[in-house]
Tab-separated table of C-alpha atoms in Angstrom:
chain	number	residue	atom	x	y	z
A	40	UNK	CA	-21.461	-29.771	-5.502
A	41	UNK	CA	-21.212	-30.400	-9.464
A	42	UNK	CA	-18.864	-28.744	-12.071
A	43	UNK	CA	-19.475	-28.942	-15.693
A	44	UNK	CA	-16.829	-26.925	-17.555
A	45	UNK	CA	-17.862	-26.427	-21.697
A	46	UNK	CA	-16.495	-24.334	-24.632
A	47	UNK	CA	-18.567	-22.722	-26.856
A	48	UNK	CA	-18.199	-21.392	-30.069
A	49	UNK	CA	-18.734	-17.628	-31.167
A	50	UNK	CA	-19.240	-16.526	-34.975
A	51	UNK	CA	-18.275	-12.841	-35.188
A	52	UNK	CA	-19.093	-10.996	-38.348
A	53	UNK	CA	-17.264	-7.468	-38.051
A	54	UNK	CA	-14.763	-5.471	-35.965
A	55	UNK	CA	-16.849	-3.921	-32.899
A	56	UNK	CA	-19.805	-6.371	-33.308
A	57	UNK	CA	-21.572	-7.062	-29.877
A	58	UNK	CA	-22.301	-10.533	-30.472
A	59	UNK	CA	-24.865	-11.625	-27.620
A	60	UNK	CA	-24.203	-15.089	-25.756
A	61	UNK	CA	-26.554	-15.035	-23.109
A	62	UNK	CA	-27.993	-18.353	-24.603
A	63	UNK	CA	-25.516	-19.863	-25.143
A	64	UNK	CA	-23.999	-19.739	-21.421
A	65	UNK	CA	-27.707	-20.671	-20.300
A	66	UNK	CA	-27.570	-23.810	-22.591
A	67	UNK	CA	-24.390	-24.578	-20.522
A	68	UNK	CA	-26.229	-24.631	-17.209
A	69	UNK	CA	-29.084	-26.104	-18.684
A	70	UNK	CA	-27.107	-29.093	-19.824
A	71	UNK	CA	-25.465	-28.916	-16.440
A	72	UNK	CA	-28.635	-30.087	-14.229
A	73	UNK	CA	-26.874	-27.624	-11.797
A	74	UNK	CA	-30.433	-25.407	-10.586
A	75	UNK	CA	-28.151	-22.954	-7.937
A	76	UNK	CA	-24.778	-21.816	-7.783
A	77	UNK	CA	-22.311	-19.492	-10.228
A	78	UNK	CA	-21.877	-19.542	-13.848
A	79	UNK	CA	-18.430	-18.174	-15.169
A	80	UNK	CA	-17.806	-16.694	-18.771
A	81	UNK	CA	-14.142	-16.178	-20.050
A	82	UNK	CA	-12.990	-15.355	-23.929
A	83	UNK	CA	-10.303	-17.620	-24.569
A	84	UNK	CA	-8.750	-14.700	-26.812
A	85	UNK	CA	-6.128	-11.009	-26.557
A	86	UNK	CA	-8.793	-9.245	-29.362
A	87	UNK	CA	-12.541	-10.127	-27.981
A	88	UNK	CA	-13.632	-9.494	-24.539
A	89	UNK	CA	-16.605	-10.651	-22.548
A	90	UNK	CA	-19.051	-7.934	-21.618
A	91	UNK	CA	-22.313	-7.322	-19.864
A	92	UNK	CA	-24.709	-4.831	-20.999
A	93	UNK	CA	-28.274	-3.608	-22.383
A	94	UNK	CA	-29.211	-5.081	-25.563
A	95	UNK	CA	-29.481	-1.737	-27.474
A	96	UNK	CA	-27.879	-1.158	-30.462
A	97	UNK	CA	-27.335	2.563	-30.200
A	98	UNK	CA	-25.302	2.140	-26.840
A	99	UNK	CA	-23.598	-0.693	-28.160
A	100	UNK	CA	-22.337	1.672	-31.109
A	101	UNK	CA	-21.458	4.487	-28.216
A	102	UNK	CA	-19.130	1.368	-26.694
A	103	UNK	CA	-17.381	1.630	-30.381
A	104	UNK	CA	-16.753	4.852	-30.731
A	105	UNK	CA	-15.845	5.168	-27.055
A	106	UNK	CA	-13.025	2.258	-27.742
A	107	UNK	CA	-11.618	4.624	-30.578
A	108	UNK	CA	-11.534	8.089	-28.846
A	109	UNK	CA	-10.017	6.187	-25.841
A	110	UNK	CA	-7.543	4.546	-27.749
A	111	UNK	CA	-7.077	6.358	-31.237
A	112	UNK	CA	-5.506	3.990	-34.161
A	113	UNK	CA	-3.525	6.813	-35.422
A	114	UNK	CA	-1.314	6.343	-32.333
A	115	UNK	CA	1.991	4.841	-33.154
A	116	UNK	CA	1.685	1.978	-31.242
A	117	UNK	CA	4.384	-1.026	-31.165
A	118	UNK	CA	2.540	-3.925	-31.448
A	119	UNK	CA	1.981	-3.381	-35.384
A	120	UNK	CA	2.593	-6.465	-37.552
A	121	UNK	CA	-1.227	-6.862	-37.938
A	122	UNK	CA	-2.234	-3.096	-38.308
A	123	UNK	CA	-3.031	-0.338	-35.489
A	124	UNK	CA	-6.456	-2.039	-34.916
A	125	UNK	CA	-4.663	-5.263	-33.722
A	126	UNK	CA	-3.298	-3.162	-31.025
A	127	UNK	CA	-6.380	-1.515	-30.170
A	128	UNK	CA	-8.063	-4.608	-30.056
A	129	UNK	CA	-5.398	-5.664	-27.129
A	130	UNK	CA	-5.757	-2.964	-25.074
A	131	UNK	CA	-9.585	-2.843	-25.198
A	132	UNK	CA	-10.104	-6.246	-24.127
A	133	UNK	CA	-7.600	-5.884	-21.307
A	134	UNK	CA	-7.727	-2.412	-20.209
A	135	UNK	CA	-11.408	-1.516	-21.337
A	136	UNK	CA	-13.738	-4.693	-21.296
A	137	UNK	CA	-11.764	-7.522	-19.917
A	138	UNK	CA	-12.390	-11.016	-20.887
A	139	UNK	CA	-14.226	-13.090	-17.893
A	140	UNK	CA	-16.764	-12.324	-15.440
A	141	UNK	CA	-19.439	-14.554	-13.312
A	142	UNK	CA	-23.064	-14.561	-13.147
A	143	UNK	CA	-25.128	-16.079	-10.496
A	144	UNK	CA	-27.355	-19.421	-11.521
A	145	UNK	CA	-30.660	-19.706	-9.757
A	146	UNK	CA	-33.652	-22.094	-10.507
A	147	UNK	CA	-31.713	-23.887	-13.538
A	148	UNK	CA	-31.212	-20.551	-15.393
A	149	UNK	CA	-28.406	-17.889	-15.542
A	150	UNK	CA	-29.743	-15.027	-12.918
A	151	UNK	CA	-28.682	-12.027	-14.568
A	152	UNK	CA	-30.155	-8.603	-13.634
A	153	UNK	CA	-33.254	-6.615	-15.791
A	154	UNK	CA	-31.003	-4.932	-18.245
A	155	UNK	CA	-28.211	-7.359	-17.976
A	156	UNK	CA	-27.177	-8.944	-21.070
A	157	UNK	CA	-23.971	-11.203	-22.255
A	158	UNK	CA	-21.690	-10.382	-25.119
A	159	UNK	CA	-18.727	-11.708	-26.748
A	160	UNK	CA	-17.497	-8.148	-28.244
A	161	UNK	CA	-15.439	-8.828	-31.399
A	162	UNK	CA	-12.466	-5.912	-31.382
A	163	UNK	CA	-10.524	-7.548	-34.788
A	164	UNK	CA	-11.771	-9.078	-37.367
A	165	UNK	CA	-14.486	-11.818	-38.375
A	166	UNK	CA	-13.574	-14.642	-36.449
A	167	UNK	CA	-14.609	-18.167	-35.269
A	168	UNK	CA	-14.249	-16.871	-31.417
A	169	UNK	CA	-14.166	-19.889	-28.214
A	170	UNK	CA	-15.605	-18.806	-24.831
A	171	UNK	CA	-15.527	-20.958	-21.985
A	172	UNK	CA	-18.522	-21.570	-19.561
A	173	UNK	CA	-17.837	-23.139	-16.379
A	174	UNK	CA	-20.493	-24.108	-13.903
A	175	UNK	CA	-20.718	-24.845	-9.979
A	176	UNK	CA	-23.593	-25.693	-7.616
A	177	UNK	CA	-26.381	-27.903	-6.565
B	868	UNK	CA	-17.570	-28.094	-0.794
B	869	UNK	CA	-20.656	-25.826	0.449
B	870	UNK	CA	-22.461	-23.127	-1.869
B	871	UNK	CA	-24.286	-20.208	-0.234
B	872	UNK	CA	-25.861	-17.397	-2.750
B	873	UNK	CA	-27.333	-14.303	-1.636
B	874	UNK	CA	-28.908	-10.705	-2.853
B	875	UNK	CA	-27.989	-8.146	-0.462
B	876	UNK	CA	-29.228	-4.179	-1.418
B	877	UNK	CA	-27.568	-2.061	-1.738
B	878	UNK	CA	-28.735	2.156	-1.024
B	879	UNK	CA	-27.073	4.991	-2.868
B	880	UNK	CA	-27.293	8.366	-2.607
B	881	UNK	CA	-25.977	10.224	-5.274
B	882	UNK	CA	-24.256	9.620	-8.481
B	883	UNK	CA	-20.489	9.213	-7.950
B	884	UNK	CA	-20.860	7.537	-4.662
B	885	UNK	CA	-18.679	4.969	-4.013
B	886	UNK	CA	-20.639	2.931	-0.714
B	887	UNK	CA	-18.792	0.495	0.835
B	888	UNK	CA	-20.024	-3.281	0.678
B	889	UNK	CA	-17.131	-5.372	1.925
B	890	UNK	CA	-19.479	-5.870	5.374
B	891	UNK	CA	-22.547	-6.989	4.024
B	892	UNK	CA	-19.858	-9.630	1.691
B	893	UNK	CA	-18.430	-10.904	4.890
B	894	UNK	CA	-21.974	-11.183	6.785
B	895	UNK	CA	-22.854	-13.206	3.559
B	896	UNK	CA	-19.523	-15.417	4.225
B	897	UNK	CA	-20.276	-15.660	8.112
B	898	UNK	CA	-23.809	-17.066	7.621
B	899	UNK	CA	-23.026	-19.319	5.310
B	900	UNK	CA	-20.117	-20.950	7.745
B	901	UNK	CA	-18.098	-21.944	5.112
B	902	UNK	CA	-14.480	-21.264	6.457
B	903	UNK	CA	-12.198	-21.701	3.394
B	904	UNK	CA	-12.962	-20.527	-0.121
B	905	UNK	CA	-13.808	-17.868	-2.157
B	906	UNK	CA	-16.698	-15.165	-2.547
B	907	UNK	CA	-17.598	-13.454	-5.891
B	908	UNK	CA	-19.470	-10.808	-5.825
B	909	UNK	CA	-21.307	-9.123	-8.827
B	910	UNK	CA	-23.486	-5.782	-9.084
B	911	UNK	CA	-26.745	-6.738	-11.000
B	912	UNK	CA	-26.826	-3.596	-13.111
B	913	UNK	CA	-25.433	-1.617	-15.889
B	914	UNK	CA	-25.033	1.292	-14.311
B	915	UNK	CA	-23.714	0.575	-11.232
B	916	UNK	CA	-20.395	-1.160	-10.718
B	917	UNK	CA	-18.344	-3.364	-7.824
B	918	UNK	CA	-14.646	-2.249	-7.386
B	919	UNK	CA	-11.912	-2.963	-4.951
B	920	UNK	CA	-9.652	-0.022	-3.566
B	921	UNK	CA	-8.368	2.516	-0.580
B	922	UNK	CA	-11.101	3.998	1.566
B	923	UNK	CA	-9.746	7.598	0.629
B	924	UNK	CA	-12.665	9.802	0.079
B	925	UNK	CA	-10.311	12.026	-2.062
B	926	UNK	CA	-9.966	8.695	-4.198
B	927	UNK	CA	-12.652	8.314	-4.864
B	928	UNK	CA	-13.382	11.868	-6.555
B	929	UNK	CA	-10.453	11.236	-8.483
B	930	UNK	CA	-11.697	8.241	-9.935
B	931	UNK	CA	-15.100	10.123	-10.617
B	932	UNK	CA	-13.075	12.793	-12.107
B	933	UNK	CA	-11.898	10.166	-14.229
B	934	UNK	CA	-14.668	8.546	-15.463
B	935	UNK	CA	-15.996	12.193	-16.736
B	936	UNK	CA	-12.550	12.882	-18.639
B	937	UNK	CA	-12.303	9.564	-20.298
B	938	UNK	CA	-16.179	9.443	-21.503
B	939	UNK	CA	-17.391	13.152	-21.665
B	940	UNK	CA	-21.016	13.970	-21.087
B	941	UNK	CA	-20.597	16.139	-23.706
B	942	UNK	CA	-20.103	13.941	-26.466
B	943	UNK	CA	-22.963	13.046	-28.790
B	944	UNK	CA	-23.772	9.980	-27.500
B	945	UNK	CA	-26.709	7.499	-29.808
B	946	UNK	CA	-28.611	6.283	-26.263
B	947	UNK	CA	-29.803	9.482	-25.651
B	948	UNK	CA	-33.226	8.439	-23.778
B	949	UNK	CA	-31.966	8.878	-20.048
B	950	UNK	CA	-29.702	11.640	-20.575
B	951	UNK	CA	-25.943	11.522	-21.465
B	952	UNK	CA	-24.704	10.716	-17.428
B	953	UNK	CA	-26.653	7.579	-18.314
B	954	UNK	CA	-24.903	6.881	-20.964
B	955	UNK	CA	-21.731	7.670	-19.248
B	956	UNK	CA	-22.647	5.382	-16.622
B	957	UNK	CA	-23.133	2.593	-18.529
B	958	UNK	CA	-19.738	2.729	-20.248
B	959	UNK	CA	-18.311	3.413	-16.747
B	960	UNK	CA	-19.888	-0.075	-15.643
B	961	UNK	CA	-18.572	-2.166	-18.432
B	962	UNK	CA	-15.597	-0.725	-19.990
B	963	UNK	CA	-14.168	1.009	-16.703
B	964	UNK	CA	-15.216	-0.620	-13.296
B	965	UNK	CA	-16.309	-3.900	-14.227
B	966	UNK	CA	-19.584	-5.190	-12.666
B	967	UNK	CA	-17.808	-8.458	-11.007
B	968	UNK	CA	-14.756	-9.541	-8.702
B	969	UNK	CA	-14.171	-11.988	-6.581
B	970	UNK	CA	-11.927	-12.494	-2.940
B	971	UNK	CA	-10.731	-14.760	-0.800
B	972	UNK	CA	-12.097	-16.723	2.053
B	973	UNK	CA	-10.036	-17.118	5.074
B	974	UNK	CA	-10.749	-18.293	8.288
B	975	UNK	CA	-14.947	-17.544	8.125
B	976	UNK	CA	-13.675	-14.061	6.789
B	977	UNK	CA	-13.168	-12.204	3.323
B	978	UNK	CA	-9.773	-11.961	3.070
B	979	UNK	CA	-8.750	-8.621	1.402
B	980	UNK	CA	-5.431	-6.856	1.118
B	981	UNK	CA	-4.669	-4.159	3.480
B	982	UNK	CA	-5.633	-1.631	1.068
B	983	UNK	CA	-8.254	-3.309	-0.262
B	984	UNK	CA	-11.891	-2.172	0.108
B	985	UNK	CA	-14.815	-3.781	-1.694
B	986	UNK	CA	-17.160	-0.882	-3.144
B	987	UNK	CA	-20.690	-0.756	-5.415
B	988	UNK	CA	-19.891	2.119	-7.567
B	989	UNK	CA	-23.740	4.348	-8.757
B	990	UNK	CA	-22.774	5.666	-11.924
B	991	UNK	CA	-26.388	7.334	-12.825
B	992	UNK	CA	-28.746	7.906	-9.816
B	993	UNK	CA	-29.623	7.368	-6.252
B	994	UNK	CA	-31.236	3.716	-6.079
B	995	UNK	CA	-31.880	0.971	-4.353
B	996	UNK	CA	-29.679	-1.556	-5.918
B	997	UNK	CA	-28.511	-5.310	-5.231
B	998	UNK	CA	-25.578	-7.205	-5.254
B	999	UNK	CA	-25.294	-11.118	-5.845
B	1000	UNK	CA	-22.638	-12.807	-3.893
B	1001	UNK	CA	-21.814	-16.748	-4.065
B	1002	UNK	CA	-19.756	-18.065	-1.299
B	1003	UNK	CA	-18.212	-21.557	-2.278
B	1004	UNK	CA	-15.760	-23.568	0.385
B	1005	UNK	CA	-15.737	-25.908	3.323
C	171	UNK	CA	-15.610	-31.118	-5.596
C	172	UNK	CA	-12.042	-29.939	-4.371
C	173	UNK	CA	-10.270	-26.220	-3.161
C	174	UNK	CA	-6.950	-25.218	-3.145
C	175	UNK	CA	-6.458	-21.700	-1.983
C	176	UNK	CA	-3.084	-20.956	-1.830
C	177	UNK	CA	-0.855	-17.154	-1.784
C	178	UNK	CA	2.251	-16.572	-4.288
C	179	UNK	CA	4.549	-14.150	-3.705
C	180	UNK	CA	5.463	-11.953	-6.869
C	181	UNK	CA	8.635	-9.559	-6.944
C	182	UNK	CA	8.534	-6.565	-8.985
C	183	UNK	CA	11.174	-4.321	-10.260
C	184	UNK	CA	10.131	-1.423	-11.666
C	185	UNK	CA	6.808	0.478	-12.385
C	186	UNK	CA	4.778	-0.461	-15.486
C	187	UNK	CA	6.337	-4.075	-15.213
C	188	UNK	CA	4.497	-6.999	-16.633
C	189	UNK	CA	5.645	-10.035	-14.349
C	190	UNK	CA	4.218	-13.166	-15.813
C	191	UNK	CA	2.478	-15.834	-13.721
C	192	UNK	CA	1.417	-17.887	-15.727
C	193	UNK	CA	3.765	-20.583	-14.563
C	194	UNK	CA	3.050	-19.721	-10.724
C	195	UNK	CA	-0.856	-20.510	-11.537
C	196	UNK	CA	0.074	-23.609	-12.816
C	197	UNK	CA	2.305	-24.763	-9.992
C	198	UNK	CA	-0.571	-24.211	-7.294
C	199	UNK	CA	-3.048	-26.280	-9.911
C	200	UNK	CA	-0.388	-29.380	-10.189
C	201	UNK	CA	-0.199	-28.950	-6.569
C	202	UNK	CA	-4.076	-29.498	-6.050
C	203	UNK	CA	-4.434	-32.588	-7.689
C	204	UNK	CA	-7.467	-31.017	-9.459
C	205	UNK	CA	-7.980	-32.049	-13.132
C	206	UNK	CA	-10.459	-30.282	-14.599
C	207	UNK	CA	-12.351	-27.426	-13.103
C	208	UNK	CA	-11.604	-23.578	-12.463
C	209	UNK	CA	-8.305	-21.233	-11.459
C	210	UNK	CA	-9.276	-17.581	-9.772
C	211	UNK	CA	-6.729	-15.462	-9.914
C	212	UNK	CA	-6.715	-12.177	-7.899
C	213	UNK	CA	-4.140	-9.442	-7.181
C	214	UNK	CA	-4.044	-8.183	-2.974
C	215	UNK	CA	-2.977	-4.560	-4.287
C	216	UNK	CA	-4.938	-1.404	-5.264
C	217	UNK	CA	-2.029	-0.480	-7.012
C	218	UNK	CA	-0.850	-3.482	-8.919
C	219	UNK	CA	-3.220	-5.398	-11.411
C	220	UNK	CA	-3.782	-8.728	-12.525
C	221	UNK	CA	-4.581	-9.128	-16.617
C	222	UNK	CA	-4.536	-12.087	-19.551
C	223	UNK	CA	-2.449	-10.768	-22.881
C	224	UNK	CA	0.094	-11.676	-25.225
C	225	UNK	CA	4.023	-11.959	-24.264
C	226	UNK	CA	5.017	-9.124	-26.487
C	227	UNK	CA	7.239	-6.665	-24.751
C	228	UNK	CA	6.280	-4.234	-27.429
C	229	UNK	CA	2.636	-4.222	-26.644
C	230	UNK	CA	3.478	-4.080	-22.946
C	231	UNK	CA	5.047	-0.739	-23.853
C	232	UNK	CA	1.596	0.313	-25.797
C	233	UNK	CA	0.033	-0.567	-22.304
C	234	UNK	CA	2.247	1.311	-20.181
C	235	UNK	CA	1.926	4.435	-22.492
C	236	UNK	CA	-2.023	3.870	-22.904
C	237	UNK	CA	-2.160	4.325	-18.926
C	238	UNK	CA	-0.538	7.499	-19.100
C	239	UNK	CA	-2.470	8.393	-21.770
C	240	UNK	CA	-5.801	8.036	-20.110
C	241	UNK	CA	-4.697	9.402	-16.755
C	242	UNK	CA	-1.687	12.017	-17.425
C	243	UNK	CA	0.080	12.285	-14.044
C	244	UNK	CA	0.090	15.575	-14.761
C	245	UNK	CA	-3.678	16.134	-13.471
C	246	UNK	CA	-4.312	17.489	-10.002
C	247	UNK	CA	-4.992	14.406	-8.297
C	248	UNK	CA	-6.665	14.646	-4.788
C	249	UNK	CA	-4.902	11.288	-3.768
C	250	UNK	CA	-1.217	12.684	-3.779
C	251	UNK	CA	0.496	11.917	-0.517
C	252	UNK	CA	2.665	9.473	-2.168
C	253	UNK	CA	2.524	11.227	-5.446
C	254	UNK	CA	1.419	11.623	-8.573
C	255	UNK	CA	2.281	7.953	-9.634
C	256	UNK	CA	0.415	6.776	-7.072
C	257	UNK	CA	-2.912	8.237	-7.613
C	258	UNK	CA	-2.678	6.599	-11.696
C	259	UNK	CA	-1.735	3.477	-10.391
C	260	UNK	CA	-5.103	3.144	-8.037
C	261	UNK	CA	-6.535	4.147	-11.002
C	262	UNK	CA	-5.038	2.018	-13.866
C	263	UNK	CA	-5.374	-0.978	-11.083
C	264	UNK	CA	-9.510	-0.691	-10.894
C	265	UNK	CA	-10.359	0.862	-13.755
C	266	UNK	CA	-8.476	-0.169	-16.537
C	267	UNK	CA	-6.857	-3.746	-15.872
C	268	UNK	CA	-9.275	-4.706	-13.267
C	269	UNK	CA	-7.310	-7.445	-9.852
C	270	UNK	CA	-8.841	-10.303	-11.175
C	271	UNK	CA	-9.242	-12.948	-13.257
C	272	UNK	CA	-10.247	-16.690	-13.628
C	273	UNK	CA	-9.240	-19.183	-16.034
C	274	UNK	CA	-10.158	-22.990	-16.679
C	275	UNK	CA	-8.208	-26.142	-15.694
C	276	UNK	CA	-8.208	-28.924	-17.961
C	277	UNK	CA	-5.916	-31.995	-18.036
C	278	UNK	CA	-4.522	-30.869	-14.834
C	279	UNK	CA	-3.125	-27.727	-16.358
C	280	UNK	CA	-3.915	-23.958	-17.001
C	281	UNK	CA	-5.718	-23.738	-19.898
C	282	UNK	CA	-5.958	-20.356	-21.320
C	283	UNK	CA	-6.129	-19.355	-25.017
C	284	UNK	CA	-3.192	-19.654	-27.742
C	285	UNK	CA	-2.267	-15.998	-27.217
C	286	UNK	CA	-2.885	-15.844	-23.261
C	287	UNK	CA	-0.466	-15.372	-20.601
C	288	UNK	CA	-1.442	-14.178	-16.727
C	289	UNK	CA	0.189	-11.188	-15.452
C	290	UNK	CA	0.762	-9.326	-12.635
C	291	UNK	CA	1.571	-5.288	-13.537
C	292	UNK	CA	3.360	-3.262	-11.491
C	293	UNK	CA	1.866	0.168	-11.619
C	294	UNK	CA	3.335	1.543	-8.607
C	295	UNK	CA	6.991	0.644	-7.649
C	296	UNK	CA	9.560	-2.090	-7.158
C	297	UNK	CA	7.859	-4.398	-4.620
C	298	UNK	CA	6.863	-7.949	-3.501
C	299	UNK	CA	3.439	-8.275	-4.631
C	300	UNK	CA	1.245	-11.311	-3.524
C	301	UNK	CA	-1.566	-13.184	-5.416
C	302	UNK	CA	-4.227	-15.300	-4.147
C	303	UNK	CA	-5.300	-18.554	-6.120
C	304	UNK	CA	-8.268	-20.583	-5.752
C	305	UNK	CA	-8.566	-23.841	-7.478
C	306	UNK	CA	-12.093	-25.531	-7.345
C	307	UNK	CA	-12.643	-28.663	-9.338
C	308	UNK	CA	-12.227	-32.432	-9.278
């Protein structure tokens, strides 16, 4: 049994961008000569979450507005130095998208399912964002 | 340190159904004879989910209930193609349920709390669906 | 490749508390011996959640109202022997905060993000809660 335990780096461009990282863990378990076993994904951060979905645009935009109508930033939230959003941004990675999750690694490749994509999902602002990738196995 | 991955599938009937998996998790632990550890367990869709809770049918059709007055059917959602319950079900998966957990391993068994059920949540449509589970111990 | 799977108790002392853990996590990883590798972190209650956020008692508060928000315990909830309460809590427990986590372990230590501490919420009532923790790693 091997571990190889790596943090990557996320560029995020605009609030509610669905920034995919699918590659990126893959790269991680490529690098890890590890061909079976589990690859885990975590957001190091309170304001982006991990996520796993279909790589269409139109859904990811339906994720957005869903975020919003859940969680309105006209509420008067507490947690308001940095602005509403700030506080929105908390509650959707925690309460809405959460920020790990763990995909299975078969034949040297991340094993995800047909429509199964992974996102970082930036809820802030443009960021440089830091996800870490561990992976165990054979 | 041993590694044992498996698909198991995973029938459901209807949408809403919450079938119970924790079972088929602890056959997976049992054959792989690893008595100490952990399982994860991870639905390989986007429209079906894995959860943890009571086995109280009337639960359950709360938390259905739920999912419908969080994310409406109604509302005009952009990924349209499959209907709006498939829309809804996606946004169940990732921003509700979650698609992934993970339990204990105790004595050649998945160690739950009392209360604690492991379930594969359909959120669109009966299906034949699979689950990946990684067992990982001694 | 090393485990350490060890229980911590957690007491709790009144609903919508955020008990930090952070420190509990830490003391089972120092207690493995394991430098660098993984932490799983997973609640053994259906009503009381594990989640990663900032210490900022004012955006617990946004998180205890958001819950209430989403699921009023005002609706007619099928689940109602032990009231009310209890019915939100399964349901803030798997479908908004989610029961588990993972984090990495580097130099020995917990290492989450700059603005990430581990809780445990209380979303029921005043109890002792317990936590399971798996450490894999070398």
């Amino acid at each position: 049994m091997q571990l190889k335990l790596e943090r990557v780096s996320v560029r995020t461009r605009t609030i509610g961008e669905f920034v995919e990282i699918t590659d990126q863990v893959d790269d991680v378990v490529r690098r890890s000569g590890i061909r079976e076993g589990i690859a885990l994904v975590r957001s190091r951060h309170t304001t982006a979450a991990v996520t796993c979905n279909e790589p269409d645009p139109r859904l990811h935009a339906d994720m957005r507005d869903a975020v919003y109508t859940t969680f309105p930033a006209s509420e008067p939230y507490r947690h308001i130095e940095e602005g509403p959003q700030n506080a929105v941004a908390h509650l959707a990675t925690a309460m809405l998208f959460g920020e790990s999750t763990w995909v299975a690694v078969r034949e040297s490749r991340v094993d995800v399912g047909t429509w199964q994509h992974l996102y970082l999902v930036e809820l802030y602002e443009a960021r440089m964002r830091e996800v870490d990738v561990a992976v165990l196995g054979e």
